[in-house]
Amino acid sequence: MAVDPSKLSMAFDPSKLQTQIDIKPPPPPFFTESAAETLQEPTKLSFFASRYRRPRRHRADTWLISLFVILHIVAFMATMVVNDCWSKSHGDCVLKAFGRLSFQPLSENPLLGPSASTLDEMGALRRTVLTENHQTWRLFTFPCLHAGAIHLVINLSCVIFVGIHLEQEFGPIMAGLIYILSAFVGTLVAALFVEKRPSVGSSGALFGLLGATLSALIQNWEMYTNKFTALASVIFVSIGNFLLGLLPYVDNFSSIGGFISGFLLGSVFLSSPKVKEVAQDKGGLMDYDLKSYIKSRLRQKLDRPVYRSVSILLFGLMLAGCLVGVLQGINMNQYCGWCRYADCVPSKSWSCRDMENSYHGEQ
């Protein structure tokens, strides 16, 4: 069968062929998918509720704070067993139905707790045993003790409220380091101001968590929607527990030292660099501002390390200075006559100086 050459040439005419080529607009300079992820700012969250946005595996990371709480409860129960108010005070106790676990009279311990001699036996701080007998092991038992049931309930409730949030947000390692180091530095500060009456300092660790929370809130201020509510909560808890420290046996100087050290440690461990969100234009492409990006990266690489370095330097100086002062037996009360009233305020119901005298009488 013959084929018409003219028809064949028309069928393969190059001018009749059309090639469709999809031309995509070039990406912005230096722009990658990872850069886009870096430039996107996390969604603003509620400060104490932001943990619920995290993966499920982080929600269970509360074992360390829970362990500290359990250990404190065990230590307080052991203290009350050793106290044995029913036998040693001949039944002159509060809540006599508790028997061996009943509390000393309110005039002796308004916090529903043991006697001064029991606290001393369990490892409370007192200037004479620290400077004359050199019982430095009390520096490690001091932050584990509570002055009474009221002190225990309030302190541990606040530890749970603040500590679990920090542990879920930043992990158990960071929360644990802040808890332990703040408690130890708070103990050293308390040892510089401690008097002849026994005192306990479990609040130092709590104030360390509060200081770290305040530091994290300030550093990530723009991330949270309820920042003023969170700030008010931190201030309220801090003031409430400081006022509790004005009662007998609770050492407020450990709280002050713990708060300062917690804030400095939070500035080191809980720093979270922020990057700004880049808006989308009408075409759906991200408006990549190279100049702003470079400035943001420079701030992260220069400003934040300087801030961290200064914080860790101040913490190191505070730790070393307090440690040297304690080993040298320095008594800061000799240079600050009114400081004792920041630790125990006398009242008609109790007298801080009378507690000291009654304690010596028991010895």
CSV table of N, CA, C and O in Angstrom, one decimal, residues 85-194:
chain,number,residue,atom,x,y,z
A,85,CYS,N,7.3,11.8,120.9
A,85,CYS,CA,6.8,12.8,121.8
A,85,CYS,C,6.0,12.1,123.0
A,85,CYS,O,6.1,12.5,124.1
A,86,TRP,N,5.3,11.1,122.7
A,86,TRP,CA,4.4,10.4,123.7
A,86,TRP,C,5.2,9.9,124.9
A,86,TRP,O,4.8,10.1,126.0
A,87,SER,N,6.4,9.4,124.6
A,87,SER,CA,7.2,8.9,125.7
A,87,SER,C,8.1,9.9,126.3
A,87,SER,O,8.2,10.1,127.5
A,88,LYS,N,8.8,10.7,125.5
A,88,LYS,CA,9.8,11.7,125.9
A,88,LYS,C,9.2,12.9,126.6
A,88,LYS,O,9.8,13.5,127.5
A,89,SER,N,8.0,13.3,126.2
A,89,SER,CA,7.3,14.5,126.7
A,89,SER,C,6.2,14.1,127.7
A,89,SER,O,5.4,15.0,128.0
A,90,HIS,N,6.1,12.8,128.0
A,90,HIS,CA,5.1,12.4,129.0
A,90,HIS,C,3.7,12.7,128.6
A,90,HIS,O,2.8,13.1,129.4
A,91,GLY,N,3.4,12.6,127.3
A,91,GLY,CA,2.1,12.8,126.8
A,91,GLY,C,1.7,14.2,126.5
A,91,GLY,O,0.5,14.5,126.1
A,92,ASP,N,2.6,15.1,126.8
A,92,ASP,CA,2.2,16.6,126.5
A,92,ASP,C,2.5,16.8,125.0
A,92,ASP,O,3.5,17.5,124.7
A,93,CYS,N,1.6,16.4,124.2
A,93,CYS,CA,1.8,16.4,122.7
A,93,CYS,C,0.5,16.9,122.0
A,93,CYS,O,-0.5,17.0,122.6
A,94,VAL,N,0.7,17.3,120.8
A,94,VAL,CA,-0.4,17.7,119.9
A,94,VAL,C,-0.8,16.4,119.1
A,94,VAL,O,0.1,15.7,118.6
A,95,LEU,N,-2.1,16.2,118.9
A,95,LEU,CA,-2.6,15.0,118.2
A,95,LEU,C,-2.1,13.8,118.9
A,95,LEU,O,-1.4,13.0,118.3
A,96,LYS,N,-2.5,13.6,120.1
A,96,LYS,CA,-2.1,12.4,120.9
A,96,LYS,C,-2.5,11.1,120.3
A,96,LYS,O,-1.8,10.1,120.6
A,97,ALA,N,-3.5,11.1,119.5
A,97,ALA,CA,-4.0,9.9,118.9
A,97,ALA,C,-2.9,9.3,118.0
A,97,ALA,O,-3.0,8.0,117.7
A,98,PHE,N,-2.0,10.0,117.5
A,98,PHE,CA,-0.9,9.5,116.7
A,98,PHE,C,0.1,8.7,117.4
A,98,PHE,O,1.0,8.1,116.8
A,99,GLY,N,0.0,8.8,118.8
A,99,GLY,CA,1.0,8.0,119.6
A,99,GLY,C,2.4,8.5,119.4
A,99,GLY,O,2.8,9.6,119.7
A,100,ARG,N,3.3,7.6,119.0
A,100,ARG,CA,4.7,7.9,118.8
A,100,ARG,C,4.9,9.0,117.8
A,100,ARG,O,5.9,9.7,117.9
A,101,LEU,N,4.0,9.1,116.9
A,101,LEU,CA,4.2,10.1,115.8
A,101,LEU,C,3.5,11.4,116.1
A,101,LEU,O,3.4,12.3,115.3
A,102,SER,N,3.0,11.6,117.3
A,102,SER,CA,2.4,12.9,117.7
A,102,SER,C,3.4,14.0,117.8
A,102,SER,O,4.7,13.7,117.8
A,103,PHE,N,3.0,15.2,117.8
A,103,PHE,CA,3.8,16.4,117.6
A,103,PHE,C,4.1,17.1,118.9
A,103,PHE,O,3.3,17.0,119.9
A,104,GLN,N,5.2,17.9,119.0
A,104,GLN,CA,5.5,18.6,120.1
A,104,GLN,C,4.5,19.7,120.4
A,104,GLN,O,3.8,20.1,119.4
A,105,PRO,N,4.4,20.3,121.6
A,105,PRO,CA,3.4,21.4,121.8
A,105,PRO,C,3.7,22.6,120.9
A,105,PRO,O,4.8,22.8,120.4
A,106,LEU,N,2.6,23.3,120.5
A,106,LEU,CA,2.8,24.4,119.5
A,106,LEU,C,3.7,25.5,120.0
A,106,LEU,O,4.3,26.2,119.2
A,107,SER,N,3.8,25.7,121.3
A,107,SER,CA,4.7,26.7,121.9
A,107,SER,C,6.1,26.3,121.6
A,107,SER,O,7.0,27.2,121.5
A,108,GLU,N,6.4,25.0,121.5
A,108,GLU,CA,7.8,24.6,121.2
A,108,GLU,C,8.0,24.5,119.7
A,108,GLU,O,9.1,24.8,119.2
A,109,ASN,N,7.0,24.0,118.9
A,109,ASN,CA,7.2,23.9,117.5
A,109,ASN,C,5.8,24.2,116.9
A,109,ASN,O,5.0,23.3,116.8
A,110,PRO,N,5.6,25.4,116.4
A,110,PRO,CA,4.3,25.8,115.8
A,110,PRO,C,4.1,25.2,114.5
A,110,PRO,O,3.0,25.4,113.9
A,111,LEU,N,5.0,24.5,113.9
A,111,LEU,CA,4.8,23.8,112.6
A,111,LEU,C,4.4,22.4,112.7
A,111,LEU,O,4.4,21.7,111.7
A,112,LEU,N,4.0,21.9,113.9
A,112,LEU,CA,3.6,20.5,114.1
A,112,LEU,C,4.7,19.6,113.7
A,112,LEU,O,4.7,18.8,112.7
A,113,GLY,N,5.7,19.6,114.5
A,113,GLY,CA,6.9,18.8,114.2
A,113,GLY,C,7.6,18.3,115.5
A,113,GLY,O,7.0,18.4,116.6
A,114,PRO,N,8.9,17.9,115.4
A,114,PRO,CA,9.6,17.4,116.5
A,114,PRO,C,10.2,18.4,117.4
A,114,PRO,O,10.1,19.6,117.1
A,115,SER,N,10.9,18.0,118.4
A,115,SER,CA,11.6,18.9,119.3
A,115,SER,C,12.9,19.4,118.7
A,115,SER,O,13.4,18.8,117.7
A,116,ALA,N,13.5,20.4,119.3
A,116,ALA,CA,14.8,20.9,118.8
A,116,ALA,C,15.9,19.9,119.0
A,116,ALA,O,16.8,19.7,118.1
A,117,SER,N,15.9,19.1,120.0
A,117,SER,CA,16.9,18.1,120.2
A,117,SER,C,16.8,17.0,119.2
A,117,SER,O,17.8,16.4,118.8
A,118,THR,N,15.6,16.6,118.8
A,118,THR,CA,15.4,15.6,117.8
A,118,THR,C,15.9,16.1,116.4
A,118,THR,O,16.6,15.3,115.7
A,119,LEU,N,15.6,17.3,116.1
A,119,LEU,CA,16.2,17.9,114.8
A,119,LEU,C,17.7,17.9,114.9
A,119,LEU,O,18.3,17.6,113.8
A,120,ASP,N,18.3,18.2,116.0
A,120,ASP,CA,19.7,18.2,116.1
A,120,ASP,C,20.2,16.8,116.0
A,120,ASP,O,21.3,16.6,115.3
A,121,GLU,N,19.6,15.9,116.5
A,121,GLU,CA,20.0,14.5,116.4
A,121,GLU,C,19.9,13.9,115.0
A,121,GLU,O,20.7,13.1,114.6
A,122,MET,N,18.9,14.4,114.2
A,122,MET,CA,18.8,13.9,112.9
A,122,MET,C,19.7,14.6,111.9
A,122,MET,O,19.7,14.2,110.7
A,123,GLY,N,20.4,15.7,112.3
A,123,GLY,CA,21.4,16.3,111.4
A,123,GLY,C,21.1,17.8,111.1
A,123,GLY,O,21.6,18.2,110.0
A,124,ALA,N,20.3,18.5,111.9
A,124,ALA,CA,20.1,19.9,111.6
A,124,ALA,C,21.4,20.7,111.8
A,124,ALA,O,22.3,20.2,112.5
A,125,LEU,N,21.4,21.9,111.2
A,125,LEU,CA,22.6,22.7,111.4
A,125,LEU,C,22.6,23.5,112.7
A,125,LEU,O,21.5,24.0,113.1
A,126,ARG,N,23.7,23.7,113.3
A,126,ARG,CA,23.8,24.6,114.5
A,126,ARG,C,25.3,25.0,114.6
A,126,ARG,O,26.2,24.2,114.3
A,127,ARG,N,25.5,26.3,114.9
A,127,ARG,CA,26.8,26.8,114.8
A,127,ARG,C,27.9,26.1,115.6
A,127,ARG,O,29.0,25.8,115.1
A,128,THR,N,27.5,25.7,116.8
A,128,THR,CA,28.5,25.1,117.7
A,128,THR,C,29.0,23.8,117.2
A,128,THR,O,30.2,23.5,117.2
A,129,VAL,N,28.1,22.9,116.7
A,129,VAL,CA,28.5,21.6,116.2
A,129,VAL,C,29.2,21.7,114.8
A,129,VAL,O,29.9,20.8,114.5
A,130,LEU,N,29.0,22.9,114.1
A,130,LEU,CA,29.6,23.0,112.8
A,130,LEU,C,31.0,23.6,113.0
A,130,LEU,O,32.0,23.2,112.3
A,131,THR,N,31.2,24.5,113.9
A,131,THR,CA,32.5,25.2,114.0
A,131,THR,C,33.4,24.6,115.1
A,131,THR,O,34.6,24.5,114.9
A,132,GLU,N,32.8,24.1,116.2
A,132,GLU,CA,33.6,23.5,117.3
A,132,GLU,C,33.8,22.0,117.1
A,132,GLU,O,34.9,21.5,117.3
A,133,ASN,N,32.7,21.3,116.8
A,133,ASN,CA,32.8,19.9,116.6
A,133,ASN,C,33.1,19.4,115.2
A,133,ASN,O,33.4,18.2,114.9
A,134,HIS,N,33.1,20.4,114.2
A,134,HIS,CA,33.5,20.1,112.8
A,134,HIS,C,32.6,19.0,112.2
A,134,HIS,O,33.2,18.1,111.5
A,135,GLN,N,31.4,19.0,112.5
A,135,GLN,CA,30.5,17.9,112.0
A,135,GLN,C,30.0,18.4,110.6
A,135,GLN,O,28.8,18.7,110.4
A,136,THR,N,30.9,18.3,109.6
A,136,THR,CA,30.5,18.8,108.3
A,136,THR,C,29.5,17.9,107.6
A,136,THR,O,28.9,18.3,106.6
A,137,TRP,N,29.3,16.7,108.1
A,137,TRP,CA,28.3,15.8,107.5
A,137,TRP,C,26.9,16.4,107.6
A,137,TRP,O,26.0,16.0,106.8
A,138,ARG,N,26.7,17.3,108.5
A,138,ARG,CA,25.4,18.0,108.6
A,138,ARG,C,25.1,18.9,107.4
A,138,ARG,O,23.9,19.2,107.1
A,139,LEU,N,26.1,19.2,106.6
A,139,LEU,CA,25.8,20.0,105.4
A,139,LEU,C,25.0,19.2,104.4
A,139,LEU,O,24.4,19.7,103.5
A,140,PHE,N,25.0,17.8,104.5
A,140,PHE,CA,24.3,17.0,103.6
A,140,PHE,C,23.0,16.5,104.2
A,140,PHE,O,22.1,16.1,103.4
A,141,THR,N,22.8,16.5,105.5
A,141,THR,CA,21.5,16.1,106.1
A,141,THR,C,20.6,17.3,106.2
A,141,THR,O,19.4,17.2,106.2
A,142,PHE,N,21.2,18.5,106.4
A,142,PHE,CA,20.4,19.7,106.6
A,142,PHE,C,19.4,20.0,105.5
A,142,PHE,O,18.2,20.3,105.8
A,143,PRO,N,19.7,19.8,104.2
A,143,PRO,CA,18.6,20.0,103.2
A,143,PRO,C,17.6,18.9,103.0
A,143,PRO,O,16.7,19.0,102.2
A,144,CYS,N,17.7,17.8,103.8
A,144,CYS,CA,16.8,16.7,103.7
A,144,CYS,C,15.7,16.8,104.8
A,144,CYS,O,14.8,15.9,104.8
A,145,LEU,N,15.8,17.7,105.7
A,145,LEU,CA,14.9,17.7,106.9
A,145,LEU,C,13.9,18.8,106.8
A,145,LEU,O,14.1,19.9,106.2
A,146,HIS,N,12.7,18.5,107.4
A,146,HIS,CA,11.6,19.5,107.5
A,146,HIS,C,11.3,19.8,109.0
A,146,HIS,O,11.5,18.9,109.8
A,147,ALA,N,10.9,21.0,109.2
A,147,ALA,CA,10.7,21.5,110.6
A,147,ALA,C,9.4,20.9,111.2
A,147,ALA,O,9.3,20.8,112.4
A,148,GLY,N,8.5,20.5,110.4
A,148,GLY,CA,7.2,20.0,110.9
A,148,GLY,C,6.3,19.6,109.7
A,148,GLY,O,6.6,19.8,108.5
A,149,ALA,N,5.1,19.1,110.1
A,149,ALA,CA,4.2,18.6,109.1
A,149,ALA,C,3.7,19.8,108.2
A,149,ALA,O,3.5,19.6,107.0
A,150,ILE,N,3.5,21.0,108.7
A,150,ILE,CA,3.0,22.1,107.9
A,150,ILE,C,4.1,22.5,106.9
A,150,ILE,O,3.8,22.7,105.7
A,151,HIS,N,5.3,22.5,107.4
A,151,HIS,CA,6.5,22.8,106.5
A,151,HIS,C,6.6,21.7,105.4
A,151,HIS,O,6.8,22.0,104.2
A,152,LEU,N,6.4,20.5,105.8
A,152,LEU,CA,6.5,19.4,104.8
A,152,LEU,C,5.4,19.5,103.7
A,152,LEU,O,5.7,19.4,102.5
A,153,VAL,N,4.2,19.7,104.1
A,153,VAL,CA,3.1,19.7,103.1
A,153,VAL,C,3.2,20.9,102.2
A,153,VAL,O,3.1,20.7,100.9
A,154,ILE,N,3.5,22.1,102.7
A,154,ILE,CA,3.6,23.3,101.9
A,154,ILE,C,4.8,23.2,100.9
A,154,ILE,O,4.8,23.4,99.7
A,155,ASN,N,6.0,22.7,101.5
A,155,ASN,CA,7.2,22.6,100.7
A,155,ASN,C,7.1,21.6,99.6
A,155,ASN,O,7.4,21.9,98.4
A,156,LEU,N,6.6,20.4,99.9
A,156,LEU,CA,6.5,19.4,98.9
A,156,LEU,C,5.4,19.7,97.8
A,156,LEU,O,5.6,19.3,96.7
A,157,SER,N,4.4,20.3,98.2
A,157,SER,CA,3.3,20.7,97.3
A,157,SER,C,3.9,21.7,96.2
A,157,SER,O,3.6,21.6,95.0
A,158,CYS,N,4.7,22.6,96.7
A,158,CYS,CA,5.3,23.6,95.8
A,158,CYS,C,6.4,22.9,94.9
A,158,CYS,O,6.6,23.3,93.7
A,159,VAL,N,7.1,22.0,95.5
A,159,VAL,CA,8.1,21.3,94.7
A,159,VAL,C,7.4,20.5,93.6
A,159,VAL,O,7.9,20.5,92.4
A,160,ILE,N,6.3,19.9,93.9
A,160,ILE,CA,5.6,19.1,92.8
A,160,ILE,C,5.1,20.1,91.8
A,160,ILE,O,5.2,19.8,90.6
A,161,PHE,N,4.5,21.2,92.2
A,161,PHE,CA,4.0,22.2,91.3
A,161,PHE,C,5.0,22.7,90.3
A,161,PHE,O,4.8,22.8,89.1
A,162,VAL,N,6.2,23.1,90.8
A,162,VAL,CA,7.2,23.7,90.0
A,162,VAL,C,8.2,22.7,89.4
A,162,VAL,O,8.5,22.7,88.3
A,163,GLY,N,8.6,21.7,90.2
A,163,GLY,CA,9.6,20.7,89.8
A,163,GLY,C,9.1,19.8,88.7
A,163,GLY,O,9.9,19.6,87.7
A,164,ILE,N,7.9,19.4,88.7
A,164,ILE,CA,7.4,18.5,87.7
A,164,ILE,C,7.4,19.2,86.3
A,164,ILE,O,7.7,18.7,85.3
A,165,HIS,N,7.0,20.5,86.4
A,165,HIS,CA,7.0,21.3,85.2
A,165,HIS,C,8.4,21.4,84.6
A,165,HIS,O,8.6,21.2,83.3
A,166,LEU,N,9.4,21.7,85.4
A,166,LEU,CA,10.7,21.8,84.9
A,166,LEU,C,11.2,20.5,84.4
A,166,LEU,O,11.9,20.4,83.3
A,167,GLU,N,10.9,19.4,85.1
A,167,GLU,CA,11.4,18.1,84.6
A,167,GLU,C,10.8,17.7,83.3
A,167,GLU,O,11.5,17.1,82.5
A,168,GLN,N,9.5,18.0,83.1
A,168,GLN,CA,8.9,17.6,81.9
A,168,GLN,C,9.3,18.5,80.7
A,168,GLN,O,9.4,18.1,79.6
A,169,GLU,N,9.6,19.8,81.0
A,169,GLU,CA,10.0,20.7,80.0
A,169,GLU,C,11.5,20.5,79.6
A,169,GLU,O,11.8,20.6,78.4
A,170,PHE,N,12.4,20.3,80.5
A,170,PHE,CA,13.8,20.3,80.3
A,170,PHE,C,14.5,19.0,80.6
A,170,PHE,O,15.7,18.9,80.4
A,171,GLY,N,13.8,18.0,81.1
A,171,GLY,CA,14.3,16.7,81.3
A,171,GLY,C,14.8,16.5,82.8
A,171,GLY,O,15.1,17.5,83.5
A,172,PRO,N,14.8,15.3,83.2
A,172,PRO,CA,15.2,15.0,84.6
A,172,PRO,C,16.6,15.3,84.9
A,172,PRO,O,16.9,15.7,86.1
A,173,ILE,N,17.6,15.3,84.0
A,173,ILE,CA,19.0,15.6,84.3
A,173,ILE,C,19.1,17.1,84.7
A,173,ILE,O,19.7,17.4,85.7
A,174,MET,N,18.5,18.0,83.8
A,174,MET,CA,18.6,19.4,84.1
A,174,MET,C,17.9,19.7,85.4
A,174,MET,O,18.5,20.5,86.3
A,175,ALA,N,16.7,19.2,85.6
A,175,ALA,CA,16.0,19.5,86.9
A,175,ALA,C,16.7,18.9,88.1
A,175,ALA,O,16.7,19.6,89.1
A,176,GLY,N,17.3,17.7,87.9
A,176,GLY,CA,18.0,17.1,89.1
A,176,GLY,C,19.3,17.9,89.4
A,176,GLY,O,19.6,18.1,90.6
A,177,LEU,N,20.0,18.4,88.4
A,177,LEU,CA,21.2,19.2,88.7
A,177,LEU,C,20.9,20.5,89.4
A,177,LEU,O,21.5,20.8,90.4
A,178,ILE,N,19.8,21.1,89.0
A,178,ILE,CA,19.4,22.4,89.6
A,178,ILE,C,18.9,22.1,91.0
A,178,ILE,O,19.3,22.9,91.9
A,179,TYR,N,18.2,21.1,91.2
A,179,TYR,CA,17.7,20.7,92.5
A,179,TYR,C,18.8,20.5,93.5
A,179,TYR,O,18.8,21.0,94.6
A,180,ILE,N,19.7,19.6,93.1
A,180,ILE,CA,20.8,19.2,94.1
A,180,ILE,C,21.8,20.4,94.3
A,180,ILE,O,22.2,20.6,95.4
A,181,LEU,N,22.2,21.0,93.2
A,181,LEU,CA,23.2,22.1,93.4
A,181,LEU,C,22.7,23.3,94.2
A,181,LEU,O,23.4,23.9,95.0
A,182,SER,N,21.4,23.6,93.9
A,182,SER,CA,20.8,24.7,94.6
A,182,SER,C,20.6,24.4,96.1
A,182,SER,O,20.9,25.2,97.0
A,183,ALA,N,20.3,23.1,96.4
A,183,ALA,CA,20.2,22.7,97.8
A,183,ALA,C,21.5,22.8,98.5
A,183,ALA,O,21.6,23.2,99.7
A,184,PHE,N,22.6,22.4,97.8
A,184,PHE,CA,23.9,22.4,98.4
A,184,PHE,C,24.4,23.9,98.7
A,184,PHE,O,24.9,24.2,99.7
A,185,VAL,N,24.3,24.7,97.6
A,185,VAL,CA,24.7,26.1,97.8
A,185,VAL,C,23.9,26.8,98.8
A,185,VAL,O,24.4,27.6,99.7
A,186,GLY,N,22.6,26.5,98.9
A,186,GLY,CA,21.7,27.1,99.9
A,186,GLY,C,22.2,26.7,101.3
A,186,GLY,O,22.1,27.5,102.2
A,187,THR,N,22.6,25.4,101.4
A,187,THR,CA,23.2,25.0,102.7
A,187,THR,C,24.4,25.7,103.1
A,187,THR,O,24.6,26.1,104.3
A,188,LEU,N,25.3,26.0,102.2
A,188,LEU,CA,26.5,26.7,102.5
A,188,LEU,C,26.2,28.2,102.9
A,188,LEU,O,26.8,28.7,103.8
A,189,VAL,N,25.2,28.8,102.2
A,189,VAL,CA,24.8,30.1,102.6
A,189,VAL,C,24.2,30.1,104.0
A,189,VAL,O,24.5,31.0,104.9
A,190,ALA,N,23.4,29.1,104.3
A,190,ALA,CA,22.8,29.0,105.6
A,190,ALA,C,23.9,28.8,106.7
A,190,ALA,O,23.7,29.3,107.8
A,191,ALA,N,24.9,28.0,106.4
A,191,ALA,CA,26.0,27.8,107.4
A,191,ALA,C,26.7,29.1,107.8
A,191,ALA,O,27.3,29.2,108.8
A,192,LEU,N,26.7,30.1,106.9
A,192,LEU,CA,27.4,31.3,107.2
A,192,LEU,C,26.6,32.2,108.2
A,192,LEU,O,27.1,33.0,108.9
A,193,PHE,N,25.3,31.9,108.2
A,193,PHE,CA,24.4,32.7,109.1
A,193,PHE,C,23.8,31.9,110.2
A,193,PHE,O,23.1,32.5,111.1
A,194,VAL,N,24.0,30.6,110.3
A,194,VAL,CA,23.3,29.8,111.3
A,194,VAL,C,23.7,30.2,112.7
A,194,VAL,O,24.9,30.7,112.9
